[in-house]
Amino acid sequence: MAELDGGALVSRVLAEQGVTHLFAINGGHTFPILAHLRDNGVKLIHMRHEQATAYAADGWARSTARPGVCCVTAGCGLTNAITGLALAAMTNSSVVCLAGQHPSTEDGLGSFQEAYGSEICGSFAKYTKRVLDWSTIEVHLRQAFRAAGSAPQGVALVEIPQNILYQRLDEELQRPGAKVYDPGELAGQGAPHSVEQAVELLLGAERPLLVGGDGVFWSGAAAELRELAEITSTPVYCRRAAQGAVPEDHPLAVRGAWKKPFTGRADVVVSFGFRFWSGEHFGQPPTWNGEATHVQVDSDPLRIGAHVDADVPIVGDPKLVLRQMIDLIRGREPVDRTGSRWLEELVRARSTFEQMAEDREQEHHGDVPVHPDRLLKDLVTVLDHTATVIVDSFTLSGYVSHWFMARFPGQLIDAGPLAPVGHGIGMAIGAGLARPSAPVVAIIGDGGMGIGGFDIETAARYHVPIVAVLWNNSSWGPSFEQMPILRGRTDPFEMLPGIRYDRIAEELGCHGERVEDPEELLPALERAFSAGKPALVDVIADKRIGHPTLGGNLLGSTVA
């Protein structure tokens, strides 16, 4: 049989796993991997920063529900990628990272770019492996795909020392094992008696609420969640990757911006693949009803009861358990909650909130600089319903939740609990390659643009027509009027005013627009989306305006 180096082995496993794009930055420690990509039908997407390779892999994963893959060189290449990998881990996104490493024979000697990724990533990754034997390269890489793709999804790192990766031996010496199964092949149903309990509680509730989390997205359970909501006339609240599983313009959809009258008063909460993280106040009052009966469905038994006491714990795949519940309910008398006080409250809450947003926008419609309400209203007006939206701005994140309605799971991609900035362009590239027929927009601040914005040139180089809508307030966060703890006690967090990001974008091969007059906004957005290449709309903003509900509280909901 043929003698192969480690790069050939890695590349053929990537092909075996259906990987079509590898997000990478080259380095001598990983040349053998890059050299074999074409032979295995894998397209190299060469980014400008390792952090962006991880963000792009995450964007790919959260657009396809399949693992995204990045590749970085040893030492600083890996450490540059850490924030992107940690973000993916904390959002339970399926990302596999390949990392080069110094020769194993030079451990502790001050080798060039010496670092130990397995130790660095061990605090957040599901799987880490430093490969120390050429014969185990394939089995360890397949194990990484098994870990990253199984519920709850997460990050897997495989680092291969240079002497192992460059080694050439007979391919017959590769150790077998670690078969990678499609997640659906390993999915299990819930215990029948527990599913029956869940159905009884749901049908007997006065104020029931269905809740969908990331597990709904990864198990492909959107259709089942909507069906259960409709046949039981039950309001449904979806968060994170599941947002849009029940389209947010659906009569039964509870949107995050006005969820609290429902999460805080529901008497029975049935959650599917949902994590009660800090953004949900860990499932505690007043955001959630402390007296509610909880049915918690999750593929991972360790997540059940971690934040709230589950009265009915069900270990099972959300899609399969939803189907079990639907089948039980379909065999009964139809459930009709039409005219119930609970559903009437839902109608009123939606109407009241939408009118509030409209009134607020009218108040600021002609403001100069452009107000966030005007920006978001105009953006959702031109935005195609198939578009993917990446949120990379603390200030605008709240306004996005007020104006944008997700219509399918994975449509809105955010920064998760880690909440960095600078991820927007990298994620948009991953999403744009994953969904080439649909628009992708990154809503980004000038802080994030400074960290990760130059990868818009990567989008131009690979003809990925993403659109960046830039909130340019020449400041890192809102002004001190919204952060009184800092007023008069430290220097402002400001940037040079008037930076022409639109012209920078043009120099990088993109379409650029600058908007100062609000009447220029709508036509500028329309031109950006029809440009046929990456575009940046540079919106001059007012640094006195903060998040609509949190103001300048950069700690967010943990202290709200």
XYZ file of C-alpha atoms in Angstrom:
560
model
C 0.000 0.000 0.000
C 0.972 3.667 -0.326
C 3.115 5.592 2.081
C 1.291 8.718 3.246
C 2.183 11.659 5.417
C -0.102 12.832 8.199
C -1.576 15.600 6.056
C -2.897 13.074 3.544
C -4.529 11.135 6.376
C -6.137 14.247 7.843
C -7.458 15.414 4.487
C -9.033 12.102 3.597
C -10.825 11.977 6.949
C -12.156 15.478 6.250
C -13.488 14.251 2.901
C -14.928 11.144 4.552
C -16.850 13.419 6.968
C -18.294 15.513 4.156
C -16.181 18.592 4.880
C -16.199 20.929 1.870
C -14.512 24.030 3.329
C -11.572 24.430 5.695
C -11.100 27.827 7.334
C -7.410 28.310 7.956
C -4.277 30.401 8.127
C -1.168 28.685 6.892
C 1.922 27.876 8.908
C 4.809 25.515 8.415
C 3.507 23.215 11.121
C 0.358 22.476 9.047
C 1.644 22.533 5.438
C 1.044 18.779 4.897
C -2.675 19.242 5.688
C -3.062 22.184 3.314
C -1.150 20.394 0.575
C -3.680 17.549 0.356
C -6.963 19.486 0.506
C -7.547 19.823 -3.229
C -6.993 16.119 -3.796
C -9.824 15.448 -1.366
C -12.322 18.019 -2.609
C -11.888 20.404 0.330
C -11.804 24.128 -0.436
C -9.278 26.194 1.528
C -10.688 29.489 2.818
C -7.616 31.411 3.906
C -8.564 34.030 6.488
C -6.660 37.049 7.866
C -6.688 36.091 11.565
C -6.915 32.753 13.335
C -9.747 34.038 15.511
C -11.768 34.471 12.317
C -11.082 30.878 11.232
C -12.871 29.665 14.363
C -15.674 32.193 13.928
C -16.177 31.122 10.315
C -16.264 27.449 11.308
C -18.840 28.328 13.974
C -20.917 30.308 11.462
C -20.818 27.317 9.119
C -21.883 24.927 11.894
C -24.760 27.103 13.097
C -25.995 27.446 9.517
C -25.840 23.770 8.542
C -26.098 21.798 11.810
C -22.917 20.054 10.661
C -19.393 20.448 12.069
C -17.404 23.444 10.889
C -13.652 22.909 10.638
C -10.749 25.304 11.110
C -7.005 24.799 10.945
C -4.317 26.869 12.653
C -0.582 26.646 13.062
C 1.326 26.017 16.260
C 1.678 28.309 19.255
C 0.412 31.776 18.427
C -1.818 30.370 15.681
C -3.701 28.344 18.233
C -3.747 31.004 20.939
C -5.146 33.518 18.427
C -8.047 31.142 17.762
C -8.960 30.593 21.419
C -11.707 33.234 21.711
C -13.504 31.885 18.651
C -13.231 28.321 19.918
C -14.426 29.289 23.402
C -17.397 31.122 21.902
C -18.352 28.013 19.911
C -17.992 25.856 23.004
C -20.203 28.092 25.127
C -22.907 28.135 22.444
C -22.677 24.343 22.007
C -21.680 24.770 18.380
C -20.051 21.887 16.523
C -16.492 22.947 15.642
C -13.414 20.824 14.967
C -10.051 22.575 15.185
C -6.892 21.135 13.661
C -3.721 22.598 15.147
C -0.092 22.164 14.310
C 2.440 21.856 17.072
C 6.177 21.910 17.658
C 7.988 18.539 17.394
C 7.242 16.299 20.356
C 10.963 15.650 20.690
C 11.453 19.319 21.642
C 8.997 19.544 24.544
C 10.150 21.990 27.182
C 13.231 23.057 25.241
C 11.936 26.391 23.975
C 10.922 25.011 20.593
C 9.687 27.436 17.929
C 6.043 28.354 18.662
C 5.885 25.875 21.532
C 2.468 25.667 23.193
C 0.118 22.939 24.374
C -3.352 23.347 22.927
C -4.927 20.403 24.709
C -4.148 22.028 28.031
C -5.203 25.500 26.885
C -8.534 24.344 25.460
C -9.256 21.743 28.114
C -11.409 24.094 30.187
C -14.063 24.447 27.490
C -13.606 21.809 24.776
C -15.530 18.524 24.691
C -12.521 16.672 23.315
C -8.824 17.453 23.069
C -6.078 15.212 21.789
C -2.380 15.656 21.235
C -1.473 12.967 18.703
C 1.801 11.316 19.628
C 1.740 8.338 17.269
C 1.356 8.525 13.466
C -0.768 5.359 13.491
C -3.543 7.061 15.490
C -4.032 10.250 13.414
C -7.212 9.076 11.699
C -8.834 7.477 14.725
C -8.269 10.569 16.867
C -9.637 12.876 14.167
C -12.727 10.727 13.760
C -13.157 10.797 17.525
C -13.041 14.595 17.345
C -15.919 14.579 14.839
C -17.854 12.179 17.071
C -17.452 14.491 20.046
C -18.173 17.746 18.216
C -21.255 16.404 16.452
C -22.948 14.534 19.287
C -25.353 16.225 21.665
C -24.697 18.544 23.306
C -22.535 19.737 20.451
C -19.203 21.375 21.188
C -15.587 21.985 20.272
C -12.996 19.310 19.566
C -9.278 19.995 19.154
C -6.722 17.723 17.527
C -3.142 18.970 17.646
C -0.459 17.117 15.756
C 3.244 17.690 16.421
C 5.338 18.502 13.387
C 7.386 15.305 13.482
C 4.197 13.216 13.529
C 2.381 15.160 10.798
C 5.321 15.121 8.378
C 6.061 11.428 8.948
C 5.401 9.079 6.008
C 4.481 5.466 6.672
C 2.395 2.703 5.155
C -1.279 3.641 5.371
C -2.061 0.076 6.450
C -0.597 0.962 9.839
C -3.450 3.348 10.637
C -5.463 2.072 13.569
C -9.165 1.466 12.833
C -12.063 2.557 15.005
C -14.105 5.578 16.070
C -16.754 5.266 13.378
C -18.649 8.533 13.020
C -22.422 8.103 12.989
C -24.983 10.613 11.863
C -26.526 12.058 15.045
C -29.924 10.790 13.990
C -28.652 7.194 14.001
C -27.855 7.405 17.711
C -30.873 9.448 18.812
C -33.176 7.904 21.370
C -36.766 8.367 22.453
C -37.859 9.342 25.931
C -39.142 6.887 28.512
C -42.823 6.289 27.581
C -44.192 6.816 31.113
C -42.363 10.160 31.387
C -43.641 11.280 27.995
C -47.184 10.402 29.100
C -46.686 12.498 32.250
C -45.488 15.400 30.122
C -48.565 15.197 27.908
C -50.927 15.089 30.909
C -49.277 18.156 32.428
C -49.290 20.086 29.157
C -52.947 19.390 28.410
C -54.049 20.108 31.966
C -52.196 23.384 32.330
C -53.942 26.746 32.527
C -50.895 28.711 31.391
C -48.626 26.277 29.507
C -45.462 27.324 27.715
C -43.312 25.373 25.264
C -39.643 26.356 25.184
C -37.113 25.532 22.477
C -33.336 25.759 22.814
C -30.256 24.838 20.808
C -31.170 21.164 20.926
C -34.178 21.872 18.711
C -31.856 23.256 16.036
C -29.300 20.443 16.208
C -31.929 17.682 16.192
C -33.886 19.280 13.341
C -37.020 19.461 15.467
C -38.515 22.757 14.286
C -41.440 21.198 12.415
C -42.342 19.004 15.383
C -42.174 21.887 17.853
C -44.497 23.952 15.688
C -46.877 21.014 15.282
C -47.064 20.440 19.026
C -47.704 24.132 19.626
C -50.490 24.224 17.047
C -52.335 21.050 18.062
C -52.332 22.146 21.711
C -52.752 25.904 21.131
C -49.727 26.501 23.361
C -47.488 29.595 23.257
C -43.866 28.816 22.429
C -40.682 30.707 23.264
C -37.464 29.872 21.413
C -33.961 31.072 22.176
C -30.522 30.956 20.609
C -30.204 28.646 17.582
C -33.838 27.600 17.980
C -35.104 31.159 17.549
C -37.383 30.983 14.525
C -38.152 27.253 14.938
C -41.681 28.539 15.310
C -41.561 31.647 13.110
C -41.701 34.722 15.310
C -44.578 36.162 13.300
C -46.643 33.062 14.173
C -49.644 33.795 16.450
C -48.308 31.413 19.111
C -44.730 32.731 19.126
C -43.429 34.528 22.215
C -40.502 36.782 21.335
C -37.568 37.286 23.662
C -38.091 41.054 23.901
C -41.452 40.567 25.651
C -41.200 37.057 27.098
C -41.341 37.837 30.829
C -45.157 37.965 31.256
C -45.132 34.383 29.918
C -41.904 32.859 31.237
C -42.617 34.545 34.573
C -46.212 33.293 34.872
C -46.408 29.956 33.052
C -47.685 27.192 35.329
C -46.246 24.358 33.204
C -43.017 24.797 31.245
C -42.051 22.087 28.758
C -38.535 22.735 27.460
C -36.667 20.971 24.678
C -32.879 21.156 24.409
C -32.951 24.419 26.340
C -30.251 25.713 28.669
C -31.233 28.099 31.450
C -28.038 30.147 31.244
C -27.383 33.643 32.625
C -29.401 35.282 29.834
C -32.383 33.400 31.267
C -31.457 34.317 34.855
C -30.645 30.623 35.317
C -34.372 29.851 35.230
C -35.038 31.800 38.407
C -37.665 34.446 39.325
C -38.689 36.984 38.319
C -37.775 36.014 34.743
C -39.170 32.504 35.293
C -42.006 31.412 37.539
C -40.530 29.797 40.627
C -43.764 27.840 41.164
C -43.958 26.372 37.653
C -43.936 22.643 37.003
C -41.018 21.858 34.709
C -40.803 19.149 32.071
C -37.249 19.143 30.735
C -36.301 17.214 27.590
C -32.636 16.951 26.681
C -30.276 14.496 25.021
C -27.762 15.082 27.806
C -28.858 13.897 31.280
C -26.338 16.258 32.912
C -28.208 19.306 31.600
C -31.519 18.175 33.060
C -32.082 19.750 36.466
C -28.834 21.729 36.293
C -30.596 25.092 36.755
C -34.230 24.316 37.529
C -35.640 21.255 39.245
C -37.244 19.165 36.528
C -40.454 17.609 37.844
C -40.525 15.361 34.785
C -36.998 14.688 33.452
C -36.868 13.144 29.990
C -33.591 12.037 28.462
C -34.129 11.855 24.739
C -33.661 13.501 21.387
C -35.942 16.582 21.162
C -37.220 15.642 17.717
C -38.136 12.114 18.752
C -39.684 13.100 22.086
C -41.745 15.790 20.388
C -43.037 13.153 17.962
C -43.899 10.865 20.875
C -45.908 13.640 22.505
C -47.646 14.560 19.249
C -48.639 10.956 18.584
C -50.117 10.613 22.074
C -52.066 13.846 21.758
C -53.350 13.050 18.270
C -55.034 9.973 19.724
C -57.116 12.130 22.075
C -59.868 14.680 21.791
C -58.674 17.862 20.051
C -57.288 20.550 22.343
C -58.813 23.968 21.822
C -57.661 26.896 23.915
C -59.176 29.461 21.571
C -60.409 32.429 23.552
C -58.498 31.486 26.667
C -57.200 34.324 28.813
C -53.619 33.045 28.263
C -53.868 33.348 24.479
C -55.635 36.685 24.734
C -52.720 37.952 26.818
C -50.359 36.768 24.079
C -52.214 38.777 21.446
C -52.218 41.879 23.632
C -48.542 41.576 24.564
C -47.477 41.294 20.928
C -49.648 44.213 19.853
C -48.538 46.417 22.741
C -44.862 45.768 22.146
C -45.022 46.298 18.397
C -46.910 49.553 18.900
C -44.321 50.678 21.453
C -41.510 50.032 18.981
C -43.349 51.867 16.211
C -44.044 54.861 18.465
C -40.425 54.995 19.576
C -39.214 54.864 15.986
C -41.559 57.648 14.957
C -40.215 59.786 17.788
C -36.673 59.344 16.469
C -37.439 58.873 12.768
C -35.586 61.963 11.608
C -32.841 62.045 14.233
C -29.329 62.968 13.132
C -27.180 60.995 13.815
C -29.354 58.036 12.828
C -31.180 56.415 15.749
C -30.992 52.603 16.151
C -34.771 52.272 15.778
C -34.657 53.942 12.359
C -31.690 51.794 11.328
C -33.290 48.508 12.352
C -36.709 49.334 10.956
C -35.213 50.209 7.568
C -32.975 47.138 7.655
C -35.796 44.666 8.313
C -37.789 46.403 5.581
C -35.210 45.508 2.926
C -34.065 42.218 4.440
C -35.110 39.058 2.637
C -36.891 36.536 4.864
C -34.236 33.938 3.978
C -31.346 36.120 5.171
C -28.977 35.073 7.931
C -28.348 37.754 10.565
C -25.125 37.922 12.583
C -25.243 40.166 15.672
C -21.907 41.746 16.632
C -22.868 44.894 18.533
C -23.810 45.249 22.200
C -25.815 48.424 21.606
C -27.674 47.151 18.562
C -28.293 43.657 19.914
C -31.269 44.918 21.910
C -32.715 46.778 18.946
C -32.300 43.672 16.792
C -34.414 41.741 19.296
C -37.063 44.470 19.091
C -37.296 44.631 15.299
C -36.060 41.407 13.706
C -38.326 38.349 13.602
C -36.594 35.026 12.918
C -38.474 32.695 10.620
C -36.329 29.571 10.726
C -33.879 28.075 13.242
C -30.291 29.193 12.798
C -31.344 32.402 11.083
C -29.977 34.587 13.891
C -26.394 33.892 15.009
C -25.169 35.657 18.129
C -22.128 35.774 20.408
C -23.599 33.531 23.080
C -22.659 33.605 26.759
C -19.022 34.478 26.013
C -20.222 37.681 24.298
C -17.080 38.895 22.542
C -17.100 41.413 19.714
C -15.309 41.136 16.390
C -16.886 37.814 15.421
C -19.387 39.210 12.901
C -17.392 39.201 9.666
C -15.837 35.779 10.234
C -19.186 34.231 11.129
C -20.815 35.904 8.136
C -18.254 34.322 5.807
C -18.976 30.867 7.251
C -22.730 31.400 6.999
C -22.444 32.860 3.505
C -20.556 29.823 2.217
C -22.999 27.491 3.969
C -26.062 29.271 2.517
C -24.837 30.674 -0.808
C -28.311 31.364 -2.174
C -29.412 33.575 0.739
C -28.248 37.022 1.898
C -26.079 37.344 5.004
C -25.843 40.533 7.055
C -23.465 41.253 9.909
C -24.736 43.968 12.251
C -21.499 45.201 13.750
C -20.097 48.050 15.836
C -16.896 49.933 15.142
C -15.276 48.159 18.104
C -15.914 44.795 16.480
C -14.903 46.162 13.102
C -11.523 47.107 14.526
C -10.981 43.587 15.856
C -12.212 41.453 12.965
C -13.238 43.783 10.162
C -10.338 43.230 7.806
C -11.624 39.762 6.988
C -14.157 41.523 4.786
C -11.278 41.326 2.280
C -11.487 37.531 2.664
C -15.143 37.737 1.693
C -14.170 39.749 -1.398
C -11.395 37.328 -2.305
C -13.741 34.337 -2.201
C -16.738 36.196 -3.683
C -18.968 35.845 -0.612
C -21.397 38.793 -0.893
C -21.967 39.482 2.789
C -23.286 42.875 3.904
C -21.877 44.592 6.996
C -24.084 47.243 8.589
C -21.720 49.266 10.767
C -22.830 51.229 13.849
C -20.081 53.867 13.764
C -20.263 55.857 17.007
C -16.478 56.369 17.348
C -16.655 54.902 20.825
C -16.118 51.627 22.632
C -19.531 51.291 24.199
C -22.009 54.036 25.085
C -20.947 57.308 26.678
C -20.494 57.733 30.410
C -24.025 59.173 30.750
C -25.086 55.510 30.631
C -22.214 54.284 32.817
C -22.334 56.544 35.897
C -19.872 54.376 37.828
C -17.161 55.613 35.446
C -18.236 59.217 34.881
C -15.436 61.609 35.819
C -13.210 58.792 37.037
C -11.452 57.602 33.874
C -10.750 58.691 30.321
C -13.447 58.211 27.646
C -13.447 55.007 25.630
C -13.450 56.872 22.354
C -11.866 56.363 18.928
C -10.771 58.835 16.331
C -13.930 60.470 14.980
C -14.944 60.303 11.352
C -13.050 57.175 10.296
C -14.146 56.346 6.740
C -14.812 52.650 7.037
C -16.710 52.808 3.752
C -13.535 53.870 1.937
C -11.498 51.204 3.719
C -14.019 48.630 2.515
C -13.694 49.911 -1.037
C -9.906 49.552 -0.849
C -10.467 45.960 0.230
C -12.521 45.142 -2.863
C -15.984 45.762 -1.421
C -18.872 48.120 -2.047
C -18.864 50.966 0.479
C -21.558 53.442 1.547
C -21.545 56.152 4.218
C -24.841 57.259 5.763
C -25.234 60.427 7.828
C -28.739 61.525 6.804
C -31.451 59.018 7.824
C -33.178 59.540 4.467
C -30.080 58.055 2.810
C -30.321 54.849 4.809
C -32.925 52.813 2.939
C -31.474 53.366 -0.554
C -27.953 52.683 0.757
C -29.079 49.361 2.200
C -30.834 48.434 -1.035
C -27.687 49.181 -3.045
C -25.570 47.146 -0.620
C -27.744 44.049 -0.913
C -27.818 44.288 -4.706
C -24.090 45.050 -5.123
C -23.194 41.471 -6.014
C -20.088 41.591 -3.816
C -19.321 42.220 -0.137
C -20.632 45.562 1.026
C -20.299 47.814 4.043
C -22.821 50.472 5.047
C -21.082 52.886 7.428
C -23.844 54.465 9.554
C -22.750 57.478 11.598
C -24.172 56.956 15.084
C -24.670 58.721 18.396
C -22.443 57.417 21.194
C -24.904 58.689 23.797
C -27.315 55.894 22.867
C -26.893 52.559 24.641
C -28.712 49.248 24.712
C -32.503 49.863 24.794
C -33.038 47.890 28.007
C -29.591 47.508 29.574
C -28.224 50.960 28.750
C -24.521 50.937 29.541
C -24.703 47.824 31.718
C -22.084 45.761 29.922
C -22.610 42.930 32.399
C -25.997 42.436 30.787
C -28.650 40.232 32.288
C -26.456 38.823 35.045
C -27.194 41.898 37.144
C -30.361 43.153 35.462
